[in-house]
Amino acid sequence: MQTPSFIRGAESARTIARQIESEGFAVIDDYVAPDQLQTAQNFVRQAVARNGGNYLAINGSEKLGGTFLHDLATDPGFIALCHGIYESSTGKPAPDTPFYQVLRCLAGSLAKANSLNFHYDSYLLTALIPVIIPDHGKTGDLLLIPNSRGIRSHYLTNFADKILLDNWLSQRLLRMLYARRHAMIRHLKLKPGNLYLFYGYRSIHTNEECSPDAIRSTALLHYFDPHAESSLKRMLRRN
Ligand SMILES: O=C(O)CCC(=O)C(=O)O
Ligand SMILES: [Fe+2]
């Protein structure tokens, strides 16, 4: 007898969650069909060309019509996967909160300023699909210090973590460790169409630079802000 697909789904989410915990990330190879990937690549190339060959980031899914990214955040299989990972890792039922989606297109003179900025995401789970990765020069790897912190129970502690990281000295130190290829920083070579999953909230991460004449484009879907209900966060964000 065949195992029902929802059980297989829960099992694979559990395996992936375990892998993210132990390895710092998980990959599902060729998550996007080749023709869908190609459509998205053409979309990015046109968007960058319209922007004078420069960096741009597209928030949300509304402007991504005609590409697989338009419907991914509402795709039942994708939602079940992310919810399953959340449930396996936290032991709590997954809240039905929307994804925060960004399509980043690094290109041109602004590519450098948008690289090597080490950070924690506001959302626990980061799903990353490379759309275009340069095949020459610097390829723009994802740099990751896996699971470098836990989920903070208070927004204030999370805020302090971010201040400790988002300053000249820490960034300088991390860039130095990166330049020396310190083993603490993992390098992920990204392949277009694969799906990479990691805990962006828990892991210091960033992208490597790439040549200004190349395009490096990644689709990011972020799930679950642990501090969404924090009144302190709301207060600080209002100012
Ligand atoms: O583009 C990437 O590889 C990572 C970007 C990232 O970490 C973010 O936008 O939060
Ligand atoms: Fe991030």
PDB file of C-alpha atoms and ligand atoms in Angstrom:
ATOM      1  CA  MET A   1       0.000   0.000   0.000  1.00  0.00           C
ATOM      2  CA  GLN A   2       1.195   3.490  -0.857  1.00  0.00           C
ATOM      3  CA  THR A   3       1.815   5.935   1.975  1.00  0.00           C
ATOM      4  CA  PRO A   4      -0.648   8.842   1.607  1.00  0.00           C
ATOM      5  CA  SER A   5       1.119  11.882   0.116  1.00  0.00           C
ATOM      6  CA  PHE A   6       0.418  14.153   3.107  1.00  0.00           C
ATOM      7  CA  ILE A   7       2.296  11.686   5.360  1.00  0.00           C
ATOM      8  CA  ARG A   8       5.201  11.561   2.909  1.00  0.00           C
ATOM      9  CA  GLY A   9       5.106  15.391   2.911  1.00  0.00           C
ATOM     10  CA  ALA A  10       5.249  15.532   6.715  1.00  0.00           C
ATOM     11  CA  GLU A  11       8.116  13.049   6.728  1.00  0.00           C
ATOM     12  CA  SER A  12      10.147  15.015   4.215  1.00  0.00           C
ATOM     13  CA  ALA A  13       9.511  18.259   6.117  1.00  0.00           C
ATOM     14  CA  ARG A  14      10.804  16.501   9.234  1.00  0.00           C
ATOM     15  CA  THR A  15      13.913  15.286   7.416  1.00  0.00           C
ATOM     16  CA  ILE A  16      14.520  18.776   6.024  1.00  0.00           C
ATOM     17  CA  ALA A  17      14.045  20.392   9.459  1.00  0.00           C
ATOM     18  CA  ARG A  18      16.558  17.942  10.925  1.00  0.00           C
ATOM     19  CA  GLN A  19      19.001  18.767   8.148  1.00  0.00           C
ATOM     20  CA  ILE A  20      18.625  22.538   8.646  1.00  0.00           C
ATOM     21  CA  GLU A  21      19.293  21.986  12.357  1.00  0.00           C
ATOM     22  CA  SER A  22      22.423  19.869  11.825  1.00  0.00           C
ATOM     23  CA  GLU A  23      23.872  21.257   8.553  1.00  0.00           C
ATOM     24  CA  GLY A  24      22.517  24.791   8.756  1.00  0.00           C
ATOM     25  CA  PHE A  25      20.591  24.492   5.481  1.00  0.00           C
ATOM     26  CA  ALA A  26      18.763  22.059   3.210  1.00  0.00           C
ATOM     27  CA  VAL A  27      18.447  21.961  -0.575  1.00  0.00           C
ATOM     28  CA  ILE A  28      15.745  20.575  -2.814  1.00  0.00           C
ATOM     29  CA  ASP A  29      17.359  20.185  -6.223  1.00  0.00           C
ATOM     30  CA  ASP A  30      15.529  21.364  -9.353  1.00  0.00           C
ATOM     31  CA  TYR A  31      12.484  22.607  -7.438  1.00  0.00           C
ATOM     32  CA  VAL A  32      11.502  24.789 -10.394  1.00  0.00           C
ATOM     33  CA  ALA A  33      10.778  23.255 -13.818  1.00  0.00           C
ATOM     34  CA  PRO A  34      13.261  24.388 -16.525  1.00  0.00           C
ATOM     35  CA  ASP A  35      10.685  26.257 -18.645  1.00  0.00           C
ATOM     36  CA  GLN A  36       9.338  28.110 -15.599  1.00  0.00           C
ATOM     37  CA  LEU A  37      12.860  29.008 -14.571  1.00  0.00           C
ATOM     38  CA  GLN A  38      13.603  30.350 -18.021  1.00  0.00           C
ATOM     39  CA  THR A  39      10.488  32.546 -17.992  1.00  0.00           C
ATOM     40  CA  ALA A  40      11.552  33.984 -14.622  1.00  0.00           C
ATOM     41  CA  GLN A  41      15.093  34.561 -15.918  1.00  0.00           C
ATOM     42  CA  ASN A  42      13.749  36.503 -18.912  1.00  0.00           C
ATOM     43  CA  PHE A  43      11.527  38.510 -16.564  1.00  0.00           C
ATOM     44  CA  VAL A  44      14.556  39.469 -14.420  1.00  0.00           C
ATOM     45  CA  ARG A  45      16.728  40.365 -17.430  1.00  0.00           C
ATOM     46  CA  GLN A  46      14.006  42.667 -18.755  1.00  0.00           C
ATOM     47  CA  ALA A  47      13.415  44.263 -15.332  1.00  0.00           C
ATOM     48  CA  VAL A  48      17.143  44.962 -14.891  1.00  0.00           C
ATOM     49  CA  ALA A  49      17.420  46.366 -18.439  1.00  0.00           C
ATOM     50  CA  ARG A  50      14.414  48.653 -17.802  1.00  0.00           C
ATOM     51  CA  ASN A  51      16.198  49.810 -14.648  1.00  0.00           C
ATOM     52  CA  GLY A  52      19.259  50.887 -16.633  1.00  0.00           C
ATOM     53  CA  GLY A  53      21.192  47.709 -15.796  1.00  0.00           C
ATOM     54  CA  ASN A  54      21.054  48.475 -12.072  1.00  0.00           C
ATOM     55  CA  TYR A  55      20.093  46.744  -8.834  1.00  0.00           C
ATOM     56  CA  LEU A  56      16.432  46.402  -8.003  1.00  0.00           C
ATOM     57  CA  ALA A  57      14.289  44.551  -5.495  1.00  0.00           C
ATOM     58  CA  ILE A  58      10.642  43.726  -6.136  1.00  0.00           C
ATOM     59  CA  ASN A  59       8.530  43.257  -3.011  1.00  0.00           C
ATOM     60  CA  GLY A  60       5.478  41.003  -2.984  1.00  0.00           C
ATOM     61  CA  SER A  61       4.137  38.837  -5.777  1.00  0.00           C
ATOM     62  CA  GLU A  62       1.704  41.157  -7.571  1.00  0.00           C
ATOM     63  CA  LYS A  63       4.294  42.501 -10.012  1.00  0.00           C
ATOM     64  CA  LEU A  64       5.641  39.025 -10.873  1.00  0.00           C
ATOM     65  CA  GLY A  65       2.720  38.002 -13.107  1.00  0.00           C
ATOM     66  CA  GLY A  66       3.554  35.371 -15.725  1.00  0.00           C
ATOM     67  CA  THR A  67       6.334  33.824 -13.606  1.00  0.00           C
ATOM     68  CA  PHE A  68       6.181  30.923 -11.115  1.00  0.00           C
ATOM     69  CA  LEU A  69       6.944  33.455  -8.370  1.00  0.00           C
ATOM     70  CA  HIS A  70       3.520  35.030  -8.746  1.00  0.00           C
ATOM     71  CA  ASP A  71       1.792  31.972  -7.265  1.00  0.00           C
ATOM     72  CA  LEU A  72       4.480  30.320  -5.119  1.00  0.00           C
ATOM     73  CA  ALA A  73       3.457  31.959  -1.831  1.00  0.00           C
ATOM     74  CA  THR A  74      -0.068  30.566  -2.215  1.00  0.00           C
ATOM     75  CA  ASP A  75       0.971  27.150  -3.568  1.00  0.00           C
ATOM     76  CA  PRO A  76      -0.416  24.475  -1.213  1.00  0.00           C
ATOM     77  CA  GLY A  77       2.648  22.195  -1.584  1.00  0.00           C
ATOM     78  CA  PHE A  78       5.066  25.015  -0.808  1.00  0.00           C
ATOM     79  CA  ILE A  79       2.988  26.213   2.161  1.00  0.00           C
ATOM     80  CA  ALA A  80       2.746  22.645   3.521  1.00  0.00           C
ATOM     81  CA  LEU A  81       6.519  22.257   3.258  1.00  0.00           C
ATOM     82  CA  CYS A  82       7.268  25.497   5.140  1.00  0.00           C
ATOM     83  CA  HIS A  83       4.579  24.799   7.753  1.00  0.00           C
ATOM     84  CA  GLY A  84       5.897  21.247   8.181  1.00  0.00           C
ATOM     85  CA  ILE A  85       9.447  22.503   8.751  1.00  0.00           C
ATOM     86  CA  TYR A  86       8.178  25.031  11.292  1.00  0.00           C
ATOM     87  CA  GLU A  87       6.165  22.384  13.144  1.00  0.00           C
ATOM     88  CA  SER A  88       9.047  19.909  13.210  1.00  0.00           C
ATOM     89  CA  SER A  89      11.489  22.476  14.506  1.00  0.00           C
ATOM     90  CA  THR A  90       9.318  24.238  17.079  1.00  0.00           C
ATOM     91  CA  GLY A  91       6.842  21.477  18.022  1.00  0.00           C
ATOM     92  CA  LYS A  92       4.040  24.045  17.670  1.00  0.00           C
ATOM     93  CA  PRO A  93       1.258  24.282  15.094  1.00  0.00           C
ATOM     94  CA  ALA A  94       2.301  26.498  12.196  1.00  0.00           C
ATOM     95  CA  PRO A  95       0.511  29.847  12.127  1.00  0.00           C
ATOM     96  CA  ASP A  96      -1.213  30.689   8.888  1.00  0.00           C
ATOM     97  CA  THR A  97       0.703  33.913   8.338  1.00  0.00           C
ATOM     98  CA  PRO A  98       1.554  35.224   4.866  1.00  0.00           C
ATOM     99  CA  PHE A  99       5.044  35.013   3.391  1.00  0.00           C
ATOM    100  CA  TYR A 100       7.146  38.125   3.065  1.00  0.00           C
ATOM    101  CA  GLN A 101       8.440  37.901  -0.502  1.00  0.00           C
ATOM    102  CA  VAL A 102      11.289  39.734  -2.247  1.00  0.00           C
ATOM    103  CA  LEU A 103      12.879  39.234  -5.659  1.00  0.00           C
ATOM    104  CA  ARG A 104      16.408  40.639  -5.499  1.00  0.00           C
ATOM    105  CA  CYS A 105      18.297  41.463  -8.678  1.00  0.00           C
ATOM    106  CA  LEU A 106      21.901  42.412  -8.022  1.00  0.00           C
ATOM    107  CA  ALA A 107      23.472  44.176 -10.976  1.00  0.00           C
ATOM    108  CA  GLY A 108      25.436  47.258 -11.897  1.00  0.00           C
ATOM    109  CA  SER A 109      27.151  49.723  -9.621  1.00  0.00           C
ATOM    110  CA  LEU A 110      24.794  49.156  -6.660  1.00  0.00           C
ATOM    111  CA  ALA A 111      25.573  45.420  -6.518  1.00  0.00           C
ATOM    112  CA  LYS A 112      28.564  45.986  -4.239  1.00  0.00           C
ATOM    113  CA  ALA A 113      26.661  48.091  -1.694  1.00  0.00           C
ATOM    114  CA  ASN A 114      24.057  45.324  -1.475  1.00  0.00           C
ATOM    115  CA  SER A 115      26.587  42.555  -0.809  1.00  0.00           C
ATOM    116  CA  LEU A 116      28.501  41.403   2.272  1.00  0.00           C
ATOM    117  CA  ASN A 117      26.009  43.014   4.651  1.00  0.00           C
ATOM    118  CA  PHE A 118      25.828  40.345   7.356  1.00  0.00           C
ATOM    119  CA  HIS A 119      22.428  40.200   9.052  1.00  0.00           C
ATOM    120  CA  TYR A 120      19.705  38.190  10.775  1.00  0.00           C
ATOM    121  CA  ASP A 121      16.328  38.095   9.043  1.00  0.00           C
ATOM    122  CA  SER A 122      13.191  39.132  10.939  1.00  0.00           C
ATOM    123  CA  TYR A 123      11.494  35.907   9.867  1.00  0.00           C
ATOM    124  CA  LEU A 124      12.405  32.433  11.099  1.00  0.00           C
ATOM    125  CA  LEU A 125      12.476  30.398   7.891  1.00  0.00           C
ATOM    126  CA  THR A 126      14.078  31.651   4.687  1.00  0.00           C
ATOM    127  CA  ALA A 127      13.282  29.912   1.408  1.00  0.00           C
ATOM    128  CA  LEU A 128      15.663  31.027  -1.322  1.00  0.00           C
ATOM    129  CA  ILE A 129      15.405  30.204  -5.014  1.00  0.00           C
ATOM    130  CA  PRO A 130      18.256  31.454  -7.199  1.00  0.00           C
ATOM    131  CA  VAL A 131      16.879  32.693 -10.518  1.00  0.00           C
ATOM    132  CA  ILE A 132      20.101  33.884 -12.192  1.00  0.00           C
ATOM    133  CA  ILE A 133      23.609  33.223 -10.867  1.00  0.00           C
ATOM    134  CA  PRO A 134      26.672  34.581 -12.719  1.00  0.00           C
ATOM    135  CA  ASP A 135      28.694  31.872 -14.400  1.00  0.00           C
ATOM    136  CA  HIS A 136      31.919  33.886 -14.522  1.00  0.00           C
ATOM    137  CA  GLY A 137      33.972  35.969 -12.099  1.00  0.00           C
ATOM    138  CA  LYS A 138      32.533  36.200  -8.594  1.00  0.00           C
ATOM    139  CA  THR A 139      29.447  34.020  -8.493  1.00  0.00           C
ATOM    140  CA  GLY A 140      27.804  35.553  -5.414  1.00  0.00           C
ATOM    141  CA  ASP A 141      27.717  32.611  -3.010  1.00  0.00           C
ATOM    142  CA  LEU A 142      25.406  32.648  -0.009  1.00  0.00           C
ATOM    143  CA  LEU A 143      27.509  33.028   3.142  1.00  0.00           C
ATOM    144  CA  LEU A 144      26.088  31.478   6.274  1.00  0.00           C
ATOM    145  CA  ILE A 145      27.019  31.093   9.928  1.00  0.00           C
ATOM    146  CA  PRO A 146      24.391  28.443  10.588  1.00  0.00           C
ATOM    147  CA  ASN A 147      22.072  28.682  13.581  1.00  0.00           C
ATOM    148  CA  SER A 148      24.287  31.175  15.376  1.00  0.00           C
ATOM    149  CA  ARG A 149      21.485  32.033  17.837  1.00  0.00           C
ATOM    150  CA  GLY A 150      18.181  30.649  19.070  1.00  0.00           C
ATOM    151  CA  ILE A 151      14.721  32.181  18.834  1.00  0.00           C
ATOM    152  CA  ARG A 152      14.700  35.045  21.330  1.00  0.00           C
ATOM    153  CA  SER A 153      11.707  35.062  23.626  1.00  0.00           C
ATOM    154  CA  HIS A 154      11.724  38.859  23.838  1.00  0.00           C
ATOM    155  CA  TYR A 155      11.924  41.376  21.049  1.00  0.00           C
ATOM    156  CA  LEU A 156      14.360  43.457  23.118  1.00  0.00           C
ATOM    157  CA  THR A 157      16.974  40.650  23.044  1.00  0.00           C
ATOM    158  CA  ASN A 158      16.453  40.295  19.294  1.00  0.00           C
ATOM    159  CA  PHE A 159      16.881  44.061  18.942  1.00  0.00           C
ATOM    160  CA  ALA A 160      20.136  43.930  20.959  1.00  0.00           C
ATOM    161  CA  ASP A 161      21.438  41.076  18.737  1.00  0.00           C
ATOM    162  CA  LYS A 162      20.745  43.173  15.668  1.00  0.00           C
ATOM    163  CA  ILE A 163      22.510  46.230  17.106  1.00  0.00           C
ATOM    164  CA  LEU A 164      25.518  44.093  18.033  1.00  0.00           C
ATOM    165  CA  LEU A 165      25.691  42.822  14.450  1.00  0.00           C
ATOM    166  CA  ASP A 166      24.661  45.862  12.437  1.00  0.00           C
ATOM    167  CA  ASN A 167      27.607  48.110  13.196  1.00  0.00           C
ATOM    168  CA  TRP A 168      30.896  49.012  11.575  1.00  0.00           C
ATOM    169  CA  LEU A 169      33.090  46.912  13.874  1.00  0.00           C
ATOM    170  CA  SER A 170      31.127  43.640  13.635  1.00  0.00           C
ATOM    171  CA  GLN A 171      30.721  43.975   9.879  1.00  0.00           C
ATOM    172  CA  ARG A 172      34.442  44.644   9.509  1.00  0.00           C
ATOM    173  CA  LEU A 173      35.287  41.608  11.639  1.00  0.00           C
ATOM    174  CA  LEU A 174      32.965  39.336   9.671  1.00  0.00           C
ATOM    175  CA  ARG A 175      34.325  40.601   6.352  1.00  0.00           C
ATOM    176  CA  MET A 176      37.819  39.856   7.609  1.00  0.00           C
ATOM    177  CA  LEU A 177      36.831  36.297   8.572  1.00  0.00           C
ATOM    178  CA  TYR A 178      35.246  35.932   5.141  1.00  0.00           C
ATOM    179  CA  ALA A 179      38.373  37.241   3.380  1.00  0.00           C
ATOM    180  CA  ARG A 180      40.456  34.681   5.308  1.00  0.00           C
ATOM    181  CA  ARG A 181      37.979  31.957   4.402  1.00  0.00           C
ATOM    182  CA  HIS A 182      37.414  31.142   8.050  1.00  0.00           C
ATOM    183  CA  ALA A 183      35.683  27.784   8.487  1.00  0.00           C
ATOM    184  CA  MET A 184      32.963  29.417  10.611  1.00  0.00           C
ATOM    185  CA  ILE A 185      31.454  30.942   7.465  1.00  0.00           C
ATOM    186  CA  ARG A 186      29.923  28.428   5.091  1.00  0.00           C
ATOM    187  CA  HIS A 187      29.867  29.136   1.374  1.00  0.00           C
ATOM    188  CA  LEU A 188      26.855  27.881  -0.539  1.00  0.00           C
ATOM    189  CA  LYS A 189      27.265  27.790  -4.308  1.00  0.00           C
ATOM    190  CA  LEU A 190      23.801  28.517  -5.594  1.00  0.00           C
ATOM    191  CA  LYS A 191      22.222  26.762  -8.564  1.00  0.00           C
ATOM    192  CA  PRO A 192      19.270  28.388 -10.349  1.00  0.00           C
ATOM    193  CA  GLY A 193      16.012  26.501  -9.824  1.00  0.00           C
ATOM    194  CA  ASN A 194      17.068  24.797  -6.582  1.00  0.00           C
ATOM    195  CA  LEU A 195      15.264  25.594  -3.334  1.00  0.00           C
ATOM    196  CA  TYR A 196      17.502  26.427  -0.358  1.00  0.00           C
ATOM    197  CA  LEU A 197      16.043  26.478   3.133  1.00  0.00           C
ATOM    198  CA  PHE A 198      17.654  27.873   6.265  1.00  0.00           C
ATOM    199  CA  TYR A 199      16.738  29.678   9.453  1.00  0.00           C
ATOM    200  CA  GLY A 200      17.432  33.270   8.412  1.00  0.00           C
ATOM    201  CA  TYR A 201      16.355  34.540  11.836  1.00  0.00           C
ATOM    202  CA  ARG A 202      18.838  32.288  13.597  1.00  0.00           C
ATOM    203  CA  SER A 203      21.767  32.425  11.160  1.00  0.00           C
ATOM    204  CA  ILE A 204      24.079  35.341  10.396  1.00  0.00           C
ATOM    205  CA  HIS A 205      24.152  35.449   6.603  1.00  0.00           C
ATOM    206  CA  THR A 206      24.659  37.530   3.484  1.00  0.00           C
ATOM    207  CA  ASN A 207      25.525  37.217  -0.175  1.00  0.00           C
ATOM    208  CA  GLU A 208      28.973  37.495  -1.673  1.00  0.00           C
ATOM    209  CA  GLU A 209      29.678  40.190  -4.201  1.00  0.00           C
ATOM    210  CA  CYS A 210      29.427  39.507  -7.914  1.00  0.00           C
ATOM    211  CA  SER A 211      30.748  41.326 -10.961  1.00  0.00           C
ATOM    212  CA  PRO A 212      28.862  44.543 -11.798  1.00  0.00           C
ATOM    213  CA  ASP A 213      28.450  43.375 -15.410  1.00  0.00           C
ATOM    214  CA  ALA A 214      26.594  40.233 -14.296  1.00  0.00           C
ATOM    215  CA  ILE A 215      23.120  39.679 -12.856  1.00  0.00           C
ATOM    216  CA  ARG A 216      22.615  37.725  -9.618  1.00  0.00           C
ATOM    217  CA  SER A 217      18.959  37.283  -8.852  1.00  0.00           C
ATOM    218  CA  THR A 218      17.383  35.440  -5.927  1.00  0.00           C
ATOM    219  CA  ALA A 219      13.770  34.983  -4.907  1.00  0.00           C
ATOM    220  CA  LEU A 220      13.261  35.014  -1.142  1.00  0.00           C
ATOM    221  CA  LEU A 221      10.187  33.912   0.716  1.00  0.00           C
ATOM    222  CA  HIS A 222      10.291  34.534   4.447  1.00  0.00           C
ATOM    223  CA  TYR A 223       7.995  32.744   6.871  1.00  0.00           C
ATOM    224  CA  PHE A 224       7.006  33.580  10.456  1.00  0.00           C
ATOM    225  CA  ASP A 225       8.107  36.626  12.417  1.00  0.00           C
ATOM    226  CA  PRO A 226       8.599  35.447  16.048  1.00  0.00           C
ATOM    227  CA  HIS A 227       8.069  39.018  17.287  1.00  0.00           C
ATOM    228  CA  ALA A 228       5.049  39.957  15.195  1.00  0.00           C
ATOM    229  CA  GLU A 229       2.947  40.346  18.346  1.00  0.00           C
ATOM    230  CA  SER A 230       5.514  42.357  20.303  1.00  0.00           C
ATOM    231  CA  SER A 231       4.164  45.732  21.423  1.00  0.00           C
ATOM    232  CA  LEU A 232       7.746  46.965  21.899  1.00  0.00           C
ATOM    233  CA  LYS A 233       8.490  46.165  18.262  1.00  0.00           C
ATOM    234  CA  ARG A 234       5.400  48.036  17.161  1.00  0.00           C
ATOM    235  CA  MET A 235       6.390  51.016  19.283  1.00  0.00           C
ATOM    236  CA  LEU A 236       9.974  51.097  17.957  1.00  0.00           C
ATOM    237  CA  ARG A 237       8.885  50.635  14.355  1.00  0.00           C
ATOM    238  CA  ARG A 238       6.399  53.529  14.600  1.00  0.00           C
ATOM    239  CA  ASN A 239       9.203  56.043  15.034  1.00  0.00           C
TER     240      ASN A 239
HETATM  241  O1  LIG B   1      20.173  37.152  -1.989  1.00  0.00           O
HETATM  242  C1  LIG B   1      20.629  36.411  -1.146  1.00  0.00           C
HETATM  243  O2  LIG B   1      21.366  35.468  -1.423  1.00  0.00           O
HETATM  244  C2  LIG B   1      20.335  36.605   0.317  1.00  0.00           C
HETATM  245  C3  LIG B   1      19.523  37.820   0.590  1.00  0.00           C
HETATM  246  C4  LIG B   1      19.075  37.924   2.028  1.00  0.00           C
HETATM  247  O3  LIG B   1      19.620  37.336   2.908  1.00  0.00           O
HETATM  248  C5  LIG B   1      17.901  38.753   2.353  1.00  0.00           C
HETATM  249  O4  LIG B   1      17.393  39.452   1.459  1.00  0.00           O
HETATM  250  O5  LIG B   1      17.464  38.743   3.514  1.00  0.00           O
HETATM  251 FE    FE B   2      18.548  37.561   4.770  1.00  0.00          FE
END
